[in-house]
JSON list of C-alpha atoms in Angstrom, two decimals:
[
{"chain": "R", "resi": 297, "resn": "UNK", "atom": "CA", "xyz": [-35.94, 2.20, -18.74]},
{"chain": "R", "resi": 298, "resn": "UNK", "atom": "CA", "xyz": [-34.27, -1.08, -16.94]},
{"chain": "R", "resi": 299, "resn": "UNK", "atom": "CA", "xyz": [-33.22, -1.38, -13.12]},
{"chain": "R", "resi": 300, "resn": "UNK", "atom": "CA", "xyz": [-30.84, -3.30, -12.09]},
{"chain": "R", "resi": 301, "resn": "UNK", "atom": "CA", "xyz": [-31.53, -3.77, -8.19]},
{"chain": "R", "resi": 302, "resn": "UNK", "atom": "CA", "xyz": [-28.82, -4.80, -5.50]},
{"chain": "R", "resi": 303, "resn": "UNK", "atom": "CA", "xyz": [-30.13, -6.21, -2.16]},
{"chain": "R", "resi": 304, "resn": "UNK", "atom": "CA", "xyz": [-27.20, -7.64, 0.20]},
{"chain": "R", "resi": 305, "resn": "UNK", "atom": "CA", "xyz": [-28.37, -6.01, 3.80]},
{"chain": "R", "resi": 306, "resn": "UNK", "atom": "CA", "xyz": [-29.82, -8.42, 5.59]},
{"chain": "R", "resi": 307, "resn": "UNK", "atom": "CA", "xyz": [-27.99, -12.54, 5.55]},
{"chain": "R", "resi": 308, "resn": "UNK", "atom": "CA", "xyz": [-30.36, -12.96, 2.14]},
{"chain": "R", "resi": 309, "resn": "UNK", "atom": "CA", "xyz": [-28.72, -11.57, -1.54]},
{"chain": "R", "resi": 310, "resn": "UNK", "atom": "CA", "xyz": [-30.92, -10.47, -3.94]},
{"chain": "R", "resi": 311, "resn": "UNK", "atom": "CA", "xyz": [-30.84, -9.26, -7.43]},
{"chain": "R", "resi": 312, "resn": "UNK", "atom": "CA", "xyz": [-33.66, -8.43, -10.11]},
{"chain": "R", "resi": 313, "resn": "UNK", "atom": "CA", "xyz": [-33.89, -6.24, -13.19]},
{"chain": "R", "resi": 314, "resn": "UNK", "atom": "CA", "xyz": [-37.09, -4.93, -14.25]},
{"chain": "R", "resi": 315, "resn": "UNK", "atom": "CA", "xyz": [-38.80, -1.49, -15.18]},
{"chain": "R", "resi": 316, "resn": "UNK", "atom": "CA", "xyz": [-42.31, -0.49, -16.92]},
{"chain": "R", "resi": 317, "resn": "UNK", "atom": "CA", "xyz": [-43.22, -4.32, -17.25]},
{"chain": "R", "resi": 318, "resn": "UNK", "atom": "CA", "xyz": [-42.75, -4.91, -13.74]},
{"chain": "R", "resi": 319, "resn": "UNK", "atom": "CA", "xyz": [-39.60, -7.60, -12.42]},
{"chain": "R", "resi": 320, "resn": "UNK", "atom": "CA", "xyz": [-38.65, -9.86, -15.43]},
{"chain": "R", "resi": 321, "resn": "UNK", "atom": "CA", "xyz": [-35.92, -11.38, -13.61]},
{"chain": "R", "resi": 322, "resn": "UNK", "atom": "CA", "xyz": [-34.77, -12.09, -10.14]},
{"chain": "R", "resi": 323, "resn": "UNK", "atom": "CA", "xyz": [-32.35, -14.17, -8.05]},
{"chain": "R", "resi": 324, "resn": "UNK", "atom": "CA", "xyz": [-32.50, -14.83, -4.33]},
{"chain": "R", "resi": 325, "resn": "UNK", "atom": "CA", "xyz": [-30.61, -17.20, -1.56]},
{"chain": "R", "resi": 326, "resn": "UNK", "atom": "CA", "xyz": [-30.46, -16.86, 2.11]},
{"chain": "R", "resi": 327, "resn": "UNK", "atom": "CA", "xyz": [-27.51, -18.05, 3.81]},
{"chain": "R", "resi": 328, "resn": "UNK", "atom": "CA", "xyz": [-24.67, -20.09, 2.66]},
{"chain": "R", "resi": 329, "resn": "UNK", "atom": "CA", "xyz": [-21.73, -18.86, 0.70]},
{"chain": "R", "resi": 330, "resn": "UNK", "atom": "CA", "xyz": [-20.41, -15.05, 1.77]},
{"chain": "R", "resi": 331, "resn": "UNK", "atom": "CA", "xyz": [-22.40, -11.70, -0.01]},
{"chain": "R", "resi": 332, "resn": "UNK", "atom": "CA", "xyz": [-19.05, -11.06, -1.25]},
{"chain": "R", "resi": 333, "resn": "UNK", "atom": "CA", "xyz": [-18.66, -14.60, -3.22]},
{"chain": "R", "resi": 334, "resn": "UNK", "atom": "CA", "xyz": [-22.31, -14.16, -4.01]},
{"chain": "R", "resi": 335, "resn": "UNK", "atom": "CA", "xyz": [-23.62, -11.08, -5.56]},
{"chain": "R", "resi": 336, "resn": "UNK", "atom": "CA", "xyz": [-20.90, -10.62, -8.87]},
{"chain": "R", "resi": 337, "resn": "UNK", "atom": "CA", "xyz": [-22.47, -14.16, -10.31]},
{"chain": "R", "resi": 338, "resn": "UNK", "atom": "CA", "xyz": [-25.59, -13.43, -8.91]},
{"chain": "R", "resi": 339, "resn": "UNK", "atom": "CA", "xyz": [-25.65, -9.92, -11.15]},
{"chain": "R", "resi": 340, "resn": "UNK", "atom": "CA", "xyz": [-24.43, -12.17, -14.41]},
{"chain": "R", "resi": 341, "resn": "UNK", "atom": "CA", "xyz": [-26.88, -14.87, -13.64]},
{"chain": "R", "resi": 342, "resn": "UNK", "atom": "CA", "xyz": [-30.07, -12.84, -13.47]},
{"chain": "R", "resi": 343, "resn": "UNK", "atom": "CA", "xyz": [-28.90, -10.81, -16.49]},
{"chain": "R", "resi": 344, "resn": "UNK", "atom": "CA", "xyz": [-28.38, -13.43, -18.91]},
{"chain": "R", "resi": 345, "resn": "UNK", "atom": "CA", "xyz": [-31.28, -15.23, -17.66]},
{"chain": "R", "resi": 346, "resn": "UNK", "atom": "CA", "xyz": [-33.09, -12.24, -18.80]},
{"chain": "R", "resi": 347, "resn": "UNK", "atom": "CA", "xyz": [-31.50, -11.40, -21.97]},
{"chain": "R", "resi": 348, "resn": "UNK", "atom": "CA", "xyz": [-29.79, -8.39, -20.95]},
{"chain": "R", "resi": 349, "resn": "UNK", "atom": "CA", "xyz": [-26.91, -6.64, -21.42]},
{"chain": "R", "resi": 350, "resn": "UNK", "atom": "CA", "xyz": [-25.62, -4.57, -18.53]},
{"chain": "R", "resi": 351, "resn": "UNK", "atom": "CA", "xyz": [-25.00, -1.58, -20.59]},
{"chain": "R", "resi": 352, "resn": "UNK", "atom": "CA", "xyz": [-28.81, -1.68, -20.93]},
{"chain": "R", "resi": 353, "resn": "UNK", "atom": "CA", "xyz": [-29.14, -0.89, -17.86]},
{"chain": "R", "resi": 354, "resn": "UNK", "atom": "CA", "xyz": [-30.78, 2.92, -16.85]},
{"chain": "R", "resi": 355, "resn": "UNK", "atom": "CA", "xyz": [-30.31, 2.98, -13.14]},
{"chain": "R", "resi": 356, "resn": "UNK", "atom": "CA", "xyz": [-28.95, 1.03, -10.55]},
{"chain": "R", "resi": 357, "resn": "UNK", "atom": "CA", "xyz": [-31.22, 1.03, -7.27]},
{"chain": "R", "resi": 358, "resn": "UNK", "atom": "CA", "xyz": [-29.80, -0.56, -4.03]},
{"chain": "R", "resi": 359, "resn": "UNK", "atom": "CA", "xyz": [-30.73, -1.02, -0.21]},
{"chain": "R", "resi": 360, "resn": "UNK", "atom": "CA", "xyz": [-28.89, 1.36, 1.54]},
{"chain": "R", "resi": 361, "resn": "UNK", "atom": "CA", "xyz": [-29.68, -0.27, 5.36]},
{"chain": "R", "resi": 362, "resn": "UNK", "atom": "CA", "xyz": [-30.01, -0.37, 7.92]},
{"chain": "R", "resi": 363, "resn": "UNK", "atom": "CA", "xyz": [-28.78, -3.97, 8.32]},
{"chain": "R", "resi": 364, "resn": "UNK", "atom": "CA", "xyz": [-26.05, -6.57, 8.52]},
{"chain": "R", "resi": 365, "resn": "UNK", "atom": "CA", "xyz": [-22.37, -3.88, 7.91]},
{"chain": "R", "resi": 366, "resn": "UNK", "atom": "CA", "xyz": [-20.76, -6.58, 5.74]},
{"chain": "R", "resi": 367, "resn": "UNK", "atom": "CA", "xyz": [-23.15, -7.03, 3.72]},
{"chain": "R", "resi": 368, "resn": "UNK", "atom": "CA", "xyz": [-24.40, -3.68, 3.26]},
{"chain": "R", "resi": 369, "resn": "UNK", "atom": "CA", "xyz": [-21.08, -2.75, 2.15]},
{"chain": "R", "resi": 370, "resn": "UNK", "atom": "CA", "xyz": [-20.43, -4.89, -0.30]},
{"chain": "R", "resi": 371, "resn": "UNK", "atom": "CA", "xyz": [-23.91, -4.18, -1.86]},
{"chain": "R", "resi": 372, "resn": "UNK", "atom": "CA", "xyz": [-23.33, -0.63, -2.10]},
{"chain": "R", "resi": 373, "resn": "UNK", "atom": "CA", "xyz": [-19.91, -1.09, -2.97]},
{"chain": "R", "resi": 374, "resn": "UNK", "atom": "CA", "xyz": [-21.07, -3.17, -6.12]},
{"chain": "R", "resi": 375, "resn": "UNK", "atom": "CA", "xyz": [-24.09, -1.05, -6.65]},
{"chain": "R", "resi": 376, "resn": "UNK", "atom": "CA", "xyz": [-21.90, 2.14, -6.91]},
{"chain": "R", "resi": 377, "resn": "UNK", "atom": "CA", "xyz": [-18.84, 0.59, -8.77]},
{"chain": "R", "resi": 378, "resn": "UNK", "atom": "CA", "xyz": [-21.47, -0.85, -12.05]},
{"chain": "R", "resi": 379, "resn": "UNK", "atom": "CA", "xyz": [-23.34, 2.14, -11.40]},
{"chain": "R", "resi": 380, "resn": "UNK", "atom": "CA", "xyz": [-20.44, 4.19, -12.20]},
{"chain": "R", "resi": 381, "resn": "UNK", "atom": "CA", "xyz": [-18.68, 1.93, -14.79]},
{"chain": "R", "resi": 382, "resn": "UNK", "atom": "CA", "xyz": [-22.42, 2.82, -16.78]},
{"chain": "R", "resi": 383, "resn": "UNK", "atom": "CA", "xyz": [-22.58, 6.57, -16.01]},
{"chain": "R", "resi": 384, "resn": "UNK", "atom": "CA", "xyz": [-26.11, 5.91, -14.80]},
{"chain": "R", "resi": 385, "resn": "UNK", "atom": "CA", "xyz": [-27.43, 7.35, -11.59]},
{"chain": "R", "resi": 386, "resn": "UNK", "atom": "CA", "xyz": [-28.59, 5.50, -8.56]},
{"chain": "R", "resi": 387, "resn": "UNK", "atom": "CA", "xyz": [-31.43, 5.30, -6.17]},
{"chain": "R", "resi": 388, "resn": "UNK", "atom": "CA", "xyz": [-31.06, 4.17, -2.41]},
{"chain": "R", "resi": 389, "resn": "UNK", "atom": "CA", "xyz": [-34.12, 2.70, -0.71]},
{"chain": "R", "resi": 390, "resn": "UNK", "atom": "CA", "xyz": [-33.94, 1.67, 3.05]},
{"chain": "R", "resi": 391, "resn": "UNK", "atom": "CA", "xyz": [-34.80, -1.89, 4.10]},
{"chain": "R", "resi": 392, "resn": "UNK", "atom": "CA", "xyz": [-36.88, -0.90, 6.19]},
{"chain": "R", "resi": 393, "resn": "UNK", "atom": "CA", "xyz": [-39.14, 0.82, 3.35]},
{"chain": "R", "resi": 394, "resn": "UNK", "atom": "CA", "xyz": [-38.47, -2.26, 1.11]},
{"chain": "R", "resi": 395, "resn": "UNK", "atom": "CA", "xyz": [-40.08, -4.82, 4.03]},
{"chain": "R", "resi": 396, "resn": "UNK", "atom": "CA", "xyz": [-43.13, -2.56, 4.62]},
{"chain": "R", "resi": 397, "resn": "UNK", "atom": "CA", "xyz": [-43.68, -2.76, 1.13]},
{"chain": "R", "resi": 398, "resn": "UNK", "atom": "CA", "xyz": [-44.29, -5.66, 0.72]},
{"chain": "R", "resi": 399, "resn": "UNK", "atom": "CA", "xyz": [-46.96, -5.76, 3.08]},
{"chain": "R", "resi": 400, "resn": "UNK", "atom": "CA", "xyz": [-48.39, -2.31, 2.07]},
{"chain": "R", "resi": 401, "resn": "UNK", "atom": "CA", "xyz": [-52.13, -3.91, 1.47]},
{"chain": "R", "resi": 402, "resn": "UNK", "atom": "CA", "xyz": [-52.21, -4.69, 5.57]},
{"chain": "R", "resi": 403, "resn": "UNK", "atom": "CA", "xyz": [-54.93, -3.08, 7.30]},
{"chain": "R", "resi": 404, "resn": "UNK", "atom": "CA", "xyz": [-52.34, -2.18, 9.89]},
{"chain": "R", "resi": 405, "resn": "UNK", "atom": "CA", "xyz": [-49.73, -0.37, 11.20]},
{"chain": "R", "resi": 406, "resn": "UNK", "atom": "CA", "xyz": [-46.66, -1.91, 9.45]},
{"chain": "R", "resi": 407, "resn": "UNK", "atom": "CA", "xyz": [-43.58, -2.69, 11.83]},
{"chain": "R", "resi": 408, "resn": "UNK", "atom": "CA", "xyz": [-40.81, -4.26, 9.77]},
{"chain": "R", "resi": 409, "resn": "UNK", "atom": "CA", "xyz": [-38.01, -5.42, 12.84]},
{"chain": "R", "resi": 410, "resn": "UNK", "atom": "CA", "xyz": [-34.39, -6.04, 11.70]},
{"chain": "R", "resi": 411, "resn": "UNK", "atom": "CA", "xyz": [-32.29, -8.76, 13.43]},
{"chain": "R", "resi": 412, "resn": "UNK", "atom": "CA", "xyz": [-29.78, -5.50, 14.36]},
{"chain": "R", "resi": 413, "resn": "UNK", "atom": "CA", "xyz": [-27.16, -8.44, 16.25]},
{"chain": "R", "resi": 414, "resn": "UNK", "atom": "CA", "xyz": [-26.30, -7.85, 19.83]},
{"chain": "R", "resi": 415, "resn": "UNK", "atom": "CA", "xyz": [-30.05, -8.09, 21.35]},
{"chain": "R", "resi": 416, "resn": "UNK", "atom": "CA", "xyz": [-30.99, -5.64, 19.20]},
{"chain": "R", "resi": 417, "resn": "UNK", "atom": "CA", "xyz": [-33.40, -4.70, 16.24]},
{"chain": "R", "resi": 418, "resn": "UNK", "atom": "CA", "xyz": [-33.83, -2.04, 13.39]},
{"chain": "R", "resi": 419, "resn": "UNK", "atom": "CA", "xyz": [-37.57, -0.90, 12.92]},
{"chain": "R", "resi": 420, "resn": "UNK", "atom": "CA", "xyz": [-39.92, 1.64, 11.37]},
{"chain": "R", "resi": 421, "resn": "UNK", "atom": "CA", "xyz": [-43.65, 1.88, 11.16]},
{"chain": "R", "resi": 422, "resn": "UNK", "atom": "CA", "xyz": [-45.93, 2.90, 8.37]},
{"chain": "R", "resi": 423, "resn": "UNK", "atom": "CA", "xyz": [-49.15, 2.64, 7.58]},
{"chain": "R", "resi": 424, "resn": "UNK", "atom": "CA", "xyz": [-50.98, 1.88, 4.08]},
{"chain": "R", "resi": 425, "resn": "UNK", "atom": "CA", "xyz": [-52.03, 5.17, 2.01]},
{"chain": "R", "resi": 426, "resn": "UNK", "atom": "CA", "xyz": [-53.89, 5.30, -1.75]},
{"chain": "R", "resi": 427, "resn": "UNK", "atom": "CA", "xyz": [-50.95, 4.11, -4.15]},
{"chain": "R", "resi": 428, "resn": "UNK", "atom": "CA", "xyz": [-48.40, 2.44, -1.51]},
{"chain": "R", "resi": 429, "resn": "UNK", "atom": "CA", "xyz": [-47.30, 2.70, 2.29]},
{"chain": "R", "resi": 430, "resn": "UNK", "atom": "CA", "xyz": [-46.46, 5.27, 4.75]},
{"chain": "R", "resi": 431, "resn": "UNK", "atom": "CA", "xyz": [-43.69, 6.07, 6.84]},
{"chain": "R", "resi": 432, "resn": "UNK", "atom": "CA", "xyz": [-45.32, 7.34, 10.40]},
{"chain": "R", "resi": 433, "resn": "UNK", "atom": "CA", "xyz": [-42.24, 6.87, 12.99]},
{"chain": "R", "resi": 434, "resn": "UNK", "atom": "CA", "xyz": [-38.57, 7.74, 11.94]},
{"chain": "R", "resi": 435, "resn": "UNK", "atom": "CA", "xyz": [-36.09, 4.62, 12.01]},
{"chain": "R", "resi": 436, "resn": "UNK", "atom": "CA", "xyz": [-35.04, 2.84, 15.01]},
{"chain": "R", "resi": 437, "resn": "UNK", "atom": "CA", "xyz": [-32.27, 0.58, 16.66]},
{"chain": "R", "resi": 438, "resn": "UNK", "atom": "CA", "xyz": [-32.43, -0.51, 19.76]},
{"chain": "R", "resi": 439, "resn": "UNK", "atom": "CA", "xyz": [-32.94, -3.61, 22.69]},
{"chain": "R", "resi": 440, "resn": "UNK", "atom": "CA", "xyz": [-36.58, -5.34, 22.01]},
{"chain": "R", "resi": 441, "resn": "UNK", "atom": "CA", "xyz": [-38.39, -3.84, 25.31]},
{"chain": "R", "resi": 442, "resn": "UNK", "atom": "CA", "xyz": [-37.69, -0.62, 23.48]},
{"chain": "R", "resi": 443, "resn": "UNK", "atom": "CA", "xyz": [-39.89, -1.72, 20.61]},
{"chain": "R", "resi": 444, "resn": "UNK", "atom": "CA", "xyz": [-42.49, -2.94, 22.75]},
{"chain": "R", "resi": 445, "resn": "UNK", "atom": "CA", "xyz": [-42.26, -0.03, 24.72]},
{"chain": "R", "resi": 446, "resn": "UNK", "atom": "CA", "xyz": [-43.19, 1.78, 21.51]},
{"chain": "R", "resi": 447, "resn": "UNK", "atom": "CA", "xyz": [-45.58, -0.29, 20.37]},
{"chain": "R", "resi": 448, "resn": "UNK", "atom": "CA", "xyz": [-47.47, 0.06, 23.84]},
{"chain": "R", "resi": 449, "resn": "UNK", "atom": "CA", "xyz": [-47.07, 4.02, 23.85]},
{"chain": "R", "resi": 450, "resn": "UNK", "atom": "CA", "xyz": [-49.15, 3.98, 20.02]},
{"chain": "R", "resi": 451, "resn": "UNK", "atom": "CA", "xyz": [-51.37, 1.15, 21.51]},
{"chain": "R", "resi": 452, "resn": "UNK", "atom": "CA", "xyz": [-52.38, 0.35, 18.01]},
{"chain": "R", "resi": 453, "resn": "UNK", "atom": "CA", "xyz": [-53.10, -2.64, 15.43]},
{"chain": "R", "resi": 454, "resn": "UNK", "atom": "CA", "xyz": [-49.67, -3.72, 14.37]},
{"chain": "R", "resi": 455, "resn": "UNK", "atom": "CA", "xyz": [-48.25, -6.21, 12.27]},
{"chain": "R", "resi": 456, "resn": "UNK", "atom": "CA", "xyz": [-44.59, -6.74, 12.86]},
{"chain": "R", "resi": 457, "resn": "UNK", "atom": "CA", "xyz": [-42.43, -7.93, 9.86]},
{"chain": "R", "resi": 458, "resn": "UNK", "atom": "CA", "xyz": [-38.89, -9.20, 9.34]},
{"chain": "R", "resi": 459, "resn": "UNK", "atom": "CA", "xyz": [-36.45, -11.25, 10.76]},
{"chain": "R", "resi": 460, "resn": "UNK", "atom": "CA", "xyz": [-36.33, -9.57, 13.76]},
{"chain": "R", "resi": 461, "resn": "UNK", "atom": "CA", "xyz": [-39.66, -10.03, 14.39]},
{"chain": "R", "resi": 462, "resn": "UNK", "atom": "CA", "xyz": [-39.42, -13.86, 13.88]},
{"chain": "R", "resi": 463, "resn": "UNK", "atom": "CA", "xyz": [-36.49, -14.08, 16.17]},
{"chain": "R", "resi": 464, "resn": "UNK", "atom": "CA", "xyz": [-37.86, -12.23, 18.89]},
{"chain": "R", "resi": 465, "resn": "UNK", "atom": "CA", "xyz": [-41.59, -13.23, 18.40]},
{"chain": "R", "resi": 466, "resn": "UNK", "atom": "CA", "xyz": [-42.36, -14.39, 22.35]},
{"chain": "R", "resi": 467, "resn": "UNK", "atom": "CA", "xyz": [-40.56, -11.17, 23.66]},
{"chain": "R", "resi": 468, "resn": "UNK", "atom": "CA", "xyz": [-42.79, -8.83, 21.25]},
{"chain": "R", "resi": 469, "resn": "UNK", "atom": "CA", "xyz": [-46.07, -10.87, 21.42]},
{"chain": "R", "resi": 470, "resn": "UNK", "atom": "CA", "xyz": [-45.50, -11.15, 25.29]},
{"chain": "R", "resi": 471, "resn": "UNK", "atom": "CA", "xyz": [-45.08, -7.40, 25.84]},
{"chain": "R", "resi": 472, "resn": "UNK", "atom": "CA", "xyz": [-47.48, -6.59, 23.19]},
{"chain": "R", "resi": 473, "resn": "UNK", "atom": "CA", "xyz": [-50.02, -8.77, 21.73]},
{"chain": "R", "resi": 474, "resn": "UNK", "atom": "CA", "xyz": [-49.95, -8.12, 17.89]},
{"chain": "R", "resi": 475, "resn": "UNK", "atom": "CA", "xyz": [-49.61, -10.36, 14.29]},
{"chain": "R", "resi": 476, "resn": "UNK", "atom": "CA", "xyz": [-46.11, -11.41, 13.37]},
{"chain": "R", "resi": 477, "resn": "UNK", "atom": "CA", "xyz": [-46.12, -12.54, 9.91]},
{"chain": "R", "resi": 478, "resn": "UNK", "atom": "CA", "xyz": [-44.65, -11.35, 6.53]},
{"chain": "R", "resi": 479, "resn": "UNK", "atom": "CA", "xyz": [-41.57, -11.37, 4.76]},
{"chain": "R", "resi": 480, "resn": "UNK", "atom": "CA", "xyz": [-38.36, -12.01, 6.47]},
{"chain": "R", "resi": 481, "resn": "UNK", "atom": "CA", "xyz": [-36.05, -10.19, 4.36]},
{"chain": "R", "resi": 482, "resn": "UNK", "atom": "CA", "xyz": [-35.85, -7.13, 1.92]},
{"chain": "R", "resi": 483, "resn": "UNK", "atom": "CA", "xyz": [-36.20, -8.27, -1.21]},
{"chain": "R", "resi": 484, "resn": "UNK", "atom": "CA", "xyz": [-34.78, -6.83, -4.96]},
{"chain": "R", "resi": 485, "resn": "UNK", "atom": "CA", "xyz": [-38.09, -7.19, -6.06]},
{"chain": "R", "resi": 486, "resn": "UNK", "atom": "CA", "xyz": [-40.13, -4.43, -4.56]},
{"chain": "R", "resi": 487, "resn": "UNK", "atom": "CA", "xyz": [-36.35, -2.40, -4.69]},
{"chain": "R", "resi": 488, "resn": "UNK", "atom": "CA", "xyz": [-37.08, -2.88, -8.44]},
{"chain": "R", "resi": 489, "resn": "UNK", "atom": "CA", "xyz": [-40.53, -1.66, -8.43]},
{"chain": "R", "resi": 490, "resn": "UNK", "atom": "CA", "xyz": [-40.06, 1.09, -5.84]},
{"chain": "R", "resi": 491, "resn": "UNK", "atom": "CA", "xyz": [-36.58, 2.31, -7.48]},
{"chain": "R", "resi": 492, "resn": "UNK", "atom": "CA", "xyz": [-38.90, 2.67, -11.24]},
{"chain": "R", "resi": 493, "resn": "UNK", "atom": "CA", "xyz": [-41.43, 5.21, -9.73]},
{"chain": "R", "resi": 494, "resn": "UNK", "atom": "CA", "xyz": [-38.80, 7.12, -8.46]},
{"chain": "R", "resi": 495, "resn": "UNK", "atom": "CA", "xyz": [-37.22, 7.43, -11.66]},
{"chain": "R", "resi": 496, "resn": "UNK", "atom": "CA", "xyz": [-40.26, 8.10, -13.43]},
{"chain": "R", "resi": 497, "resn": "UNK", "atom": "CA", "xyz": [-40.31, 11.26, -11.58]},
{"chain": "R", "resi": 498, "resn": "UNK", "atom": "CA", "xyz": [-36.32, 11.92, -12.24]},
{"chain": "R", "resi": 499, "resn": "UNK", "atom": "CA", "xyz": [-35.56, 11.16, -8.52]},
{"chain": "R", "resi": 500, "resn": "UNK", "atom": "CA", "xyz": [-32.10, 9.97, -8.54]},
{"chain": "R", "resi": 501, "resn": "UNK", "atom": "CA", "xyz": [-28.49, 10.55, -7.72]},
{"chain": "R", "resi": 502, "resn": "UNK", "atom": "CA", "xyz": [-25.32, 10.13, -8.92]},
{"chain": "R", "resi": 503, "resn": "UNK", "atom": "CA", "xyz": [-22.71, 7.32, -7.47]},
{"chain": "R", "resi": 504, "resn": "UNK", "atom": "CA", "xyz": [-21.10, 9.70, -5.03]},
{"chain": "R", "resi": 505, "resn": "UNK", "atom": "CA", "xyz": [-24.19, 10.52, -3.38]},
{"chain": "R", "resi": 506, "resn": "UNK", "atom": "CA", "xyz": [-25.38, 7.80, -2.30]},
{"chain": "R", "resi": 507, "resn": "UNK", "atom": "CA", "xyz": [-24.77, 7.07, 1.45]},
{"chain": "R", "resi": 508, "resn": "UNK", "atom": "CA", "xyz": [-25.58, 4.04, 3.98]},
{"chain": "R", "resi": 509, "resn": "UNK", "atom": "CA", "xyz": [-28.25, 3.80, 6.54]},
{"chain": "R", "resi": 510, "resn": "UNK", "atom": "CA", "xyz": [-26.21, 2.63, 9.65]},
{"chain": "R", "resi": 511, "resn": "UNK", "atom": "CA", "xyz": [-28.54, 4.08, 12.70]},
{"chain": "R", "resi": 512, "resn": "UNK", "atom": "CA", "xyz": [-25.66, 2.80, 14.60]},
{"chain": "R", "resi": 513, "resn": "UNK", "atom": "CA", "xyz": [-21.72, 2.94, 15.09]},
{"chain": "R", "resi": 514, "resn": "UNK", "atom": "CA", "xyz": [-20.70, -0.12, 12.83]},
{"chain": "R", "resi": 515, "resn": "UNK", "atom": "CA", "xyz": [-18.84, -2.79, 15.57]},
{"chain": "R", "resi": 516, "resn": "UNK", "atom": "CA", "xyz": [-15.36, -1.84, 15.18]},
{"chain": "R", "resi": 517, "resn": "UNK", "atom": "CA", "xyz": [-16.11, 1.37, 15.94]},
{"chain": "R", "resi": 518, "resn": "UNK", "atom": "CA", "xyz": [-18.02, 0.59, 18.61]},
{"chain": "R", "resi": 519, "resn": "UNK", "atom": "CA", "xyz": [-15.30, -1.84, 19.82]},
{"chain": "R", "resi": 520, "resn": "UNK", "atom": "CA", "xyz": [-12.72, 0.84, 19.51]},
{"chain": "R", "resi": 521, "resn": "UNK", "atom": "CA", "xyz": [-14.81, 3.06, 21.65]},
{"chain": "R", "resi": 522, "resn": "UNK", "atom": "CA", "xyz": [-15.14, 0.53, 24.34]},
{"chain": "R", "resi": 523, "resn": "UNK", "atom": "CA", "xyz": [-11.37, 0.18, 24.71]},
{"chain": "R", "resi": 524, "resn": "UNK", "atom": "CA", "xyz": [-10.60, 3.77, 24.97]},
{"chain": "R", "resi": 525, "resn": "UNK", "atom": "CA", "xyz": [-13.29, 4.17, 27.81]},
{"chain": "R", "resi": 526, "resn": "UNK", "atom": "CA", "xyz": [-11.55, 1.72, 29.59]},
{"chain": "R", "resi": 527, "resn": "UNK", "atom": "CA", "xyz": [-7.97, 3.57, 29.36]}
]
């Protein structure tokens, strides 16, 4: 069973293919040229660079958010379009999942923080369990002091991960003394690995199914919103 995984939420676009072997092939930038003019040759690249045919492909497995709206909707509008030209099912994963992944083997709580835009940030916490991580605190988006606020409610060991947590790193550590380190984007990688136990176990939808994370309004709406208050 191969995986083709699609990761465009956050300003990074990723792309791998693997399945019982593990990853066998994976492309990644961060900034530069739009997700848009990105991901298509991206998807070709990684493929041919791993000698495989797209109709090989069993499942297509794809960040569903939160993150970045453009992006996010030009992954999942890729994701769903192959996923359908295949007659394969999909499987959504949340960023937010994807970046405490990849720090599942901390010995602390796990607080992946997404640059949301706007003085704000997307975050989750989990905590490591036998076999992976855990989510313990429901998703998230809101002004920094909200997160620390949080964090200083649970007054526990945290690591904060992600983007977010680089960009704001004096706020958090000054309201709440923890470790920032980590990844600072999702990655296709662990999408790839997380995306192949799911399957194992038949966990999967079909194209139409699949919807986005957005926690919040996307900015247009928002915008439009604004306006009419205004009126």
């Amino acid at each position: 069973m191969l995986i083709l995984g699609i990761e465009t939420a956050t300003e990074r676009v990723s792309v791998a293919v693997g399945g019982h072997e593990g990853v066998i092939g994976l492309f990644e930038i961060t900034k530069g040229r739009r997700h848009a003019e990105t991901l298509v040759p991206a998807i070709q690249f990684v493929m041919e660079q791993a000698d495989i045919e797209l109709d090989e492909i069993s499942v297509v497995a794809v960040d569903i958010g939160p993150g970045l709206f453009t992006g996010m909707r030009v992954g999942l509008a890729t994701a769903k379009a192959i996923a359908q030209a295949l007659r394969v099912p999909m499987i959504g994963i949340s960023s937010l999942d994807l970046l405490a992944f990849s720090s599942r083997h901390a010995d602390k709580v796990v607080v992946p923080v997404i640059d949301a835009r706007k003085g704000e940030v997307f975050y989750a916490m989990y905590r490591q369990v036998p076999g992976g991580i855990q989510q313990i605190a429901d998703p998230m988006v809101g002004p920094v002091d909200e997160l620390v606020a949080d964090l200083m409610a649970r007054n526990q060991d945290v690591l904060c991960i992600g983007d977010g947590a680089r960009r704001y790193r004096d706020e958090i550590v000054e309201g709440y003394h923890c470790e920032i380190g980590g990844d600072d984007h999702p990655s296709a990688s662990p999408l790839v690995q997380l995306a192949h136990a799911r399957a194992l176990r038949e966990e999967w939808v079909n194209a139409r199914e699949i919807e986005p994370l957005y926690l919040r309004a996307p900015d247009a709406v928002i915008n439009w919103a604004t306006r009419e208050s205004r009126r």
